[in-house]
Amino acid sequence: MAIDKQMKIGDILDNSMELAPYFLELGMHCLGCPASRSETVEQACMVHGVDADEFVAKINSVLADA
């Protein structure tokens, strides 16, 4: 599975819960709340001051190595 910045965080974590630490590392500590699960990666990155393209590249690199 590869992710893109339009994917919802909840969908990503439903398929790959092992990615949660990468979201937490960036300050996205409310992964379990309903609002965050329906946010896209791009929306969450914007709120937390993270470059969405860099984050997606990092996550896809992790997934490729798994």
Short mmCIF file of N, CA, C and O in Angstrom, two decimals:
data_model
loop_
_atom_site.label_atom_id
_atom_site.label_comp_id
_atom_site.label_asym_id
_atom_site.label_seq_id
_atom_site.Cartn_x
_atom_site.Cartn_y
_atom_site.Cartn_z
N MET A 1 0.84 -1.18 0.00
CA MET A 1 0.00 0.00 0.00
C MET A 1 0.88 1.24 0.00
O MET A 1 1.82 1.35 0.77
N ALA A 2 0.60 2.17 -0.85
CA ALA A 2 1.26 3.47 -0.84
C ALA A 2 0.22 4.50 -0.43
O ALA A 2 -0.97 4.33 -0.68
N ILE A 3 0.66 5.54 0.23
CA ILE A 3 -0.29 6.58 0.65
C ILE A 3 -0.07 7.84 -0.17
O ILE A 3 0.98 8.03 -0.77
N ASP A 4 -1.10 8.69 -0.17
CA ASP A 4 -0.96 10.02 -0.76
C ASP A 4 -1.57 11.00 0.23
O ASP A 4 -2.23 10.61 1.19
N LYS A 5 -1.34 12.27 0.00
CA LYS A 5 -1.74 13.27 0.99
C LYS A 5 -3.24 13.52 1.05
O LYS A 5 -3.70 14.19 1.96
N GLN A 6 -3.99 12.93 0.14
CA GLN A 6 -5.45 13.07 0.18
C GLN A 6 -6.13 11.94 0.95
O GLN A 6 -7.34 11.98 1.17
N MET A 7 -5.35 10.96 1.38
CA MET A 7 -5.92 9.84 2.13
C MET A 7 -6.25 10.27 3.56
O MET A 7 -5.56 11.11 4.15
N LYS A 8 -7.28 9.67 4.10
CA LYS A 8 -7.68 9.96 5.48
C LYS A 8 -6.80 9.17 6.45
O LYS A 8 -6.48 8.01 6.22
N ILE A 9 -6.42 9.84 7.53
CA ILE A 9 -5.55 9.22 8.52
C ILE A 9 -6.17 7.93 9.07
O ILE A 9 -5.48 6.92 9.23
N GLY A 10 -7.46 7.94 9.33
CA GLY A 10 -8.13 6.75 9.85
C GLY A 10 -8.01 5.56 8.91
O GLY A 10 -7.76 4.44 9.35
N ASP A 11 -8.14 5.80 7.61
CA ASP A 11 -8.01 4.71 6.63
C ASP A 11 -6.59 4.15 6.62
O ASP A 11 -6.39 2.95 6.52
N ILE A 12 -5.61 5.05 6.71
CA ILE A 12 -4.21 4.61 6.72
C ILE A 12 -3.95 3.75 7.94
O ILE A 12 -3.38 2.66 7.83
N LEU A 13 -4.37 4.22 9.11
CA LEU A 13 -4.11 3.47 10.34
C LEU A 13 -4.91 2.18 10.42
O LEU A 13 -4.45 1.20 11.00
N ASP A 14 -6.09 2.15 9.82
CA ASP A 14 -6.87 0.90 9.78
C ASP A 14 -6.12 -0.17 9.01
O ASP A 14 -6.21 -1.36 9.34
N ASN A 15 -5.36 0.22 8.00
CA ASN A 15 -4.62 -0.73 7.18
C ASN A 15 -3.20 -0.97 7.67
O ASN A 15 -2.64 -2.03 7.41
N SER A 16 -2.63 0.01 8.35
CA SER A 16 -1.22 -0.08 8.77
C SER A 16 -1.02 0.61 10.11
O SER A 16 -0.42 1.69 10.18
N MET A 17 -1.49 0.01 11.16
CA MET A 17 -1.39 0.62 12.49
C MET A 17 0.06 0.86 12.89
O MET A 17 0.34 1.73 13.71
N GLU A 18 0.99 0.13 12.31
CA GLU A 18 2.41 0.32 12.64
C GLU A 18 2.93 1.69 12.22
O GLU A 18 4.03 2.10 12.60
N LEU A 19 2.14 2.43 11.45
CA LEU A 19 2.54 3.78 11.05
C LEU A 19 2.21 4.83 12.10
O LEU A 19 2.66 5.98 12.01
N ALA A 20 1.44 4.48 13.11
CA ALA A 20 1.02 5.44 14.14
C ALA A 20 2.20 6.20 14.75
O ALA A 20 2.11 7.42 14.93
N PRO A 21 3.33 5.55 15.06
CA PRO A 21 4.44 6.30 15.65
C PRO A 21 4.95 7.45 14.76
O PRO A 21 5.43 8.45 15.28
N TYR A 22 4.84 7.30 13.46
CA TYR A 22 5.31 8.36 12.56
C TYR A 22 4.39 9.58 12.64
O TYR A 22 4.85 10.73 12.56
N PHE A 23 3.11 9.35 12.82
CA PHE A 23 2.17 10.46 13.01
C PHE A 23 2.40 11.10 14.38
O PHE A 23 2.43 12.32 14.51
N LEU A 24 2.60 10.29 15.40
CA LEU A 24 2.84 10.80 16.75
C LEU A 24 4.14 11.61 16.80
O LEU A 24 4.21 12.65 17.47
N GLU A 25 5.15 11.16 16.09
CA GLU A 25 6.45 11.83 16.05
C GLU A 25 6.33 13.27 15.54
O GLU A 25 7.11 14.13 15.93
N LEU A 26 5.37 13.51 14.70
CA LEU A 26 5.18 14.84 14.13
C LEU A 26 4.25 15.70 14.98
O LEU A 26 3.90 16.81 14.59
N GLY A 27 3.82 15.19 16.12
CA GLY A 27 2.95 15.97 17.00
C GLY A 27 1.48 15.70 16.80
O GLY A 27 0.64 16.39 17.35
N MET A 28 1.15 14.71 16.02
CA MET A 28 -0.25 14.36 15.77
C MET A 28 -0.71 13.37 16.84
O MET A 28 -0.86 12.18 16.60
N HIS A 29 -0.91 13.89 18.06
CA HIS A 29 -1.16 13.04 19.22
C HIS A 29 -2.61 12.62 19.40
O HIS A 29 -2.91 11.82 20.27
N CYS A 30 -3.51 13.14 18.61
CA CYS A 30 -4.93 12.81 18.82
C CYS A 30 -5.42 11.83 17.74
O CYS A 30 -6.51 11.97 17.20
N LEU A 31 -4.63 10.82 17.46
CA LEU A 31 -4.97 9.88 16.39
C LEU A 31 -6.25 9.10 16.65
O LEU A 31 -6.89 8.65 15.72
N GLY A 32 -6.65 8.96 17.90
CA GLY A 32 -7.84 8.19 18.20
C GLY A 32 -9.13 9.00 18.19
O GLY A 32 -10.21 8.42 18.20
N CYS A 33 -9.02 10.32 18.15
CA CYS A 33 -10.25 11.10 18.19
C CYS A 33 -10.93 11.09 16.83
O CYS A 33 -10.27 11.02 15.79
N PRO A 34 -12.24 11.13 16.81
CA PRO A 34 -12.99 11.03 15.55
C PRO A 34 -12.61 12.08 14.51
O PRO A 34 -12.53 11.78 13.33
N ALA A 35 -12.34 13.29 14.95
CA ALA A 35 -12.01 14.34 13.98
C ALA A 35 -10.70 14.05 13.26
O ALA A 35 -10.61 14.20 12.05
N SER A 36 -9.70 13.59 14.00
CA SER A 36 -8.41 13.35 13.35
C SER A 36 -8.47 12.16 12.40
O SER A 36 -7.78 12.14 11.38
N ARG A 37 -9.29 11.19 12.73
CA ARG A 37 -9.38 10.02 11.85
C ARG A 37 -10.00 10.38 10.50
O ARG A 37 -9.76 9.71 9.51
N SER A 38 -10.77 11.46 10.45
CA SER A 38 -11.39 11.84 9.19
C SER A 38 -10.61 12.91 8.45
O SER A 38 -10.99 13.29 7.35
N GLU A 39 -9.51 13.38 9.04
CA GLU A 39 -8.66 14.37 8.37
C GLU A 39 -7.80 13.68 7.32
O GLU A 39 -7.39 12.53 7.49
N THR A 40 -7.50 14.41 6.26
CA THR A 40 -6.53 13.90 5.30
C THR A 40 -5.13 14.13 5.84
O THR A 40 -4.93 14.95 6.75
N VAL A 41 -4.18 13.44 5.27
CA VAL A 41 -2.78 13.64 5.65
C VAL A 41 -2.40 15.11 5.41
O VAL A 41 -1.76 15.74 6.26
N GLU A 42 -2.82 15.66 4.30
CA GLU A 42 -2.50 17.04 3.98
C GLU A 42 -3.06 18.01 5.02
O GLU A 42 -2.38 18.93 5.46
N GLN A 43 -4.31 17.80 5.43
CA GLN A 43 -4.93 18.67 6.45
C GLN A 43 -4.17 18.57 7.77
O GLN A 43 -3.89 19.59 8.41
N ALA A 44 -3.85 17.38 8.19
CA ALA A 44 -3.15 17.19 9.46
C ALA A 44 -1.76 17.82 9.40
O ALA A 44 -1.33 18.46 10.36
N CYS A 45 -1.07 17.64 8.30
CA CYS A 45 0.26 18.23 8.15
C CYS A 45 0.19 19.75 8.20
O CYS A 45 1.02 20.40 8.84
N MET A 46 -0.81 20.32 7.57
CA MET A 46 -0.96 21.77 7.55
C MET A 46 -1.16 22.29 8.98
O MET A 46 -0.53 23.27 9.39
N VAL A 47 -2.02 21.63 9.75
CA VAL A 47 -2.30 22.05 11.12
C VAL A 47 -1.05 21.96 11.99
O VAL A 47 -0.84 22.78 12.88
N HIS A 48 -0.21 20.96 11.72
CA HIS A 48 0.96 20.71 12.56
C HIS A 48 2.25 21.29 11.98
O HIS A 48 3.33 21.03 12.51
N GLY A 49 2.15 22.06 10.90
CA GLY A 49 3.32 22.72 10.34
C GLY A 49 4.33 21.78 9.72
O GLY A 49 5.53 22.01 9.79
N VAL A 50 3.83 20.72 9.11
CA VAL A 50 4.69 19.70 8.50
C VAL A 50 4.48 19.73 6.99
O VAL A 50 3.36 19.89 6.52
N ASP A 51 5.56 19.56 6.24
CA ASP A 51 5.45 19.49 4.79
C ASP A 51 4.81 18.15 4.41
O ASP A 51 5.38 17.09 4.66
N ALA A 52 3.63 18.21 3.83
CA ALA A 52 2.87 16.99 3.51
C ALA A 52 3.61 16.11 2.51
O ALA A 52 3.60 14.88 2.64
N ASP A 53 4.24 16.70 1.52
CA ASP A 53 4.96 15.90 0.52
C ASP A 53 6.12 15.15 1.14
O ASP A 53 6.36 13.98 0.83
N GLU A 54 6.86 15.80 2.05
CA GLU A 54 7.97 15.13 2.72
C GLU A 54 7.46 14.00 3.62
O GLU A 54 8.06 12.93 3.68
N PHE A 55 6.37 14.27 4.32
CA PHE A 55 5.81 13.25 5.21
C PHE A 55 5.34 12.03 4.42
O PHE A 55 5.64 10.89 4.78
N VAL A 56 4.63 12.27 3.32
CA VAL A 56 4.15 11.17 2.49
C VAL A 56 5.33 10.38 1.92
O VAL A 56 5.31 9.14 1.92
N ALA A 57 6.38 11.06 1.50
CA ALA A 57 7.56 10.37 0.98
C ALA A 57 8.20 9.49 2.06
O ALA A 57 8.59 8.36 1.78
N LYS A 58 8.27 10.02 3.28
CA LYS A 58 8.84 9.25 4.39
C LYS A 58 8.00 8.00 4.67
O LYS A 58 8.54 6.91 4.81
N ILE A 59 6.69 8.17 4.76
CA ILE A 59 5.81 7.03 5.04
C ILE A 59 5.89 6.00 3.92
O ILE A 59 5.96 4.80 4.18
N ASN A 60 5.89 6.45 2.68
CA ASN A 60 5.97 5.50 1.57
C ASN A 60 7.31 4.78 1.55
O ASN A 60 7.38 3.61 1.17
N SER A 61 8.36 5.44 1.98
CA SER A 61 9.67 4.79 2.09
C SER A 61 9.63 3.69 3.16
O SER A 61 10.15 2.59 2.96
N VAL A 62 9.00 3.99 4.28
CA VAL A 62 8.85 3.00 5.35
C VAL A 62 8.05 1.80 4.84
O VAL A 62 8.42 0.65 5.07
N LEU A 63 6.97 2.08 4.14
CA LEU A 63 6.13 0.99 3.61
C LEU A 63 6.87 0.15 2.58
O LEU A 63 6.70 -1.07 2.53
N ALA A 64 7.71 0.79 1.78
CA ALA A 64 8.45 0.07 0.74
C ALA A 64 9.49 -0.86 1.37
O ALA A 64 9.79 -1.92 0.82
N ASP A 65 10.03 -0.45 2.53
CA ASP A 65 11.05 -1.25 3.20
C ASP A 65 10.46 -2.38 4.03
O ASP A 65 11.18 -3.26 4.48
N ALA A 66 9.15 -2.35 4.23
CA ALA A 66 8.51 -3.37 5.08
C ALA A 66 8.33 -4.68 4.36
O ALA A 66 8.32 -4.82 3.20
#
